Short mmCIF file of C-alpha atoms in Angstrom, two decimals:
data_model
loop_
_atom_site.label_atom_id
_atom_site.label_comp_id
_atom_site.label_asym_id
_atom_site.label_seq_id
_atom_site.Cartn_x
_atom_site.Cartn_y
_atom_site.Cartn_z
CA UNK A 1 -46.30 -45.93 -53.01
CA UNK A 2 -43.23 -47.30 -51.12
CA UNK A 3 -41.40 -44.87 -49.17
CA UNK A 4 -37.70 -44.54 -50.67
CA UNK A 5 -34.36 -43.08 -49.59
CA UNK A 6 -32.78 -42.71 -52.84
CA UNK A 7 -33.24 -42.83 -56.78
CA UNK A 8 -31.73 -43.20 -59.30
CA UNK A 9 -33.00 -41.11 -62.58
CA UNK A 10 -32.30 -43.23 -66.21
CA UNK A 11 -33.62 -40.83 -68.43
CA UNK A 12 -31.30 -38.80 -68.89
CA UNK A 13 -30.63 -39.54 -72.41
CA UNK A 14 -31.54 -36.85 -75.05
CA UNK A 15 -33.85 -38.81 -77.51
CA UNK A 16 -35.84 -35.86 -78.45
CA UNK A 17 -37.27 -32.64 -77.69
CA UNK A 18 -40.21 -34.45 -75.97
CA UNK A 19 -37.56 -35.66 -73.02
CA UNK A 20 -36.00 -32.34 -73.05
CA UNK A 21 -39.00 -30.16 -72.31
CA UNK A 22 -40.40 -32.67 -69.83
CA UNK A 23 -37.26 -32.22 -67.51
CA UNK A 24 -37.07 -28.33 -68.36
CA UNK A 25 -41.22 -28.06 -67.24
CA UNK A 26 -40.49 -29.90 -64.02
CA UNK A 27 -37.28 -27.34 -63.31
CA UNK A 28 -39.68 -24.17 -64.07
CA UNK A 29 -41.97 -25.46 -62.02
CA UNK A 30 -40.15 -25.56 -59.20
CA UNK A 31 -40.05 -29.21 -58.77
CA UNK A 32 -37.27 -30.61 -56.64
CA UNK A 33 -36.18 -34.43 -55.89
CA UNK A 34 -36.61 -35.11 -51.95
CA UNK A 35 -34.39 -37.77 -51.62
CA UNK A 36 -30.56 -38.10 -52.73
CA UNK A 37 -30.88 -38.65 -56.71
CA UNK A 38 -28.41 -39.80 -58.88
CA UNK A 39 -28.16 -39.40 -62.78
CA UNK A 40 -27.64 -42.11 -65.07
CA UNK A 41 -25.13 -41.42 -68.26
CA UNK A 42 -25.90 -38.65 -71.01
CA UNK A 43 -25.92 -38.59 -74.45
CA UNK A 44 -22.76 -37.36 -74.80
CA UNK A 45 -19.36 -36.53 -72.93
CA UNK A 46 -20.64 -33.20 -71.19
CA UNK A 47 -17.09 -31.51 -71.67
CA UNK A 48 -15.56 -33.03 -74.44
CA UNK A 49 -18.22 -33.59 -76.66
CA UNK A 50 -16.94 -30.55 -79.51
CA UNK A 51 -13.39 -32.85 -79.55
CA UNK A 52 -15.39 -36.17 -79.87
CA UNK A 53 -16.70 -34.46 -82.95
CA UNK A 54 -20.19 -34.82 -81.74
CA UNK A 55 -22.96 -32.21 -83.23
CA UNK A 56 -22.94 -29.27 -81.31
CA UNK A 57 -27.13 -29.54 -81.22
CA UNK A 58 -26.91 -32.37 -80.17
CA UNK A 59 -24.46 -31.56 -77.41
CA UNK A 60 -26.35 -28.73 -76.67
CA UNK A 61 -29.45 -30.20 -76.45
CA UNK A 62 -27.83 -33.48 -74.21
CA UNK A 63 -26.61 -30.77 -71.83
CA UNK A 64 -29.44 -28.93 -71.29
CA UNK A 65 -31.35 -32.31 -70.23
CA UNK A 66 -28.90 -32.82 -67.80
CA UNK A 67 -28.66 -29.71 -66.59
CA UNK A 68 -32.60 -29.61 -66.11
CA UNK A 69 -32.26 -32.62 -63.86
CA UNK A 70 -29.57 -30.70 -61.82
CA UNK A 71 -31.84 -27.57 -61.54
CA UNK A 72 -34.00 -30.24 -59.84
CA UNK A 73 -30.93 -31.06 -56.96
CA UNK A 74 -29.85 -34.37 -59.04
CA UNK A 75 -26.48 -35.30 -57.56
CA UNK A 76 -24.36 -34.52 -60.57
CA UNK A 77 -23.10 -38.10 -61.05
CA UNK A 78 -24.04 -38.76 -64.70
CA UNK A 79 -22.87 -42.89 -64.09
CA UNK A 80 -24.85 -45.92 -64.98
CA UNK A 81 -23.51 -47.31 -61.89
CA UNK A 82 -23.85 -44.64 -58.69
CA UNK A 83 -22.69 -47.29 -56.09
CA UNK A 84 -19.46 -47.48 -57.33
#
């Protein structure tokens, strides 16, 4: 391992239910990121999604991978580029 004092998470994306428990089990377990962590873009616009006319289980389900990642102290940056 390489020490590190950031990251950068890209799966964010809701491509299943897989992905979506994955980051939900790490947030039960208590698991937190260490260093500052930002989030790469979502599935969907987290606010506007119902006006977008995107599914609502899909929007539901994009959100709540997000929101697991920010259970886990993820900056809440949701940006493919965080250095901007």
């Amino acid at each position: 391992l390489i020490p590190i004092t950031q990251a950068h998470i890209d799966a964010v994306t809701f491509i299943g239910k897989g992905g979506l428990r994955f980051a939900q089990k790490l947030a039960e377990l208590g698991g937190k990121v260490t260093v500052p962590t930002t989030l790469n873009s979502q599935s969907v616009d987290r606010r506007r999604w119902e006006i977008l006319g995107v599914d609502r289980d899909l929007a539901q389900n994009a959100n709540a991978v997000g929101d697991a990642y920010l259970k886990l102290g993820c900056k809440i940056s949701f940006t493919c580029a965080p250095y901007l």
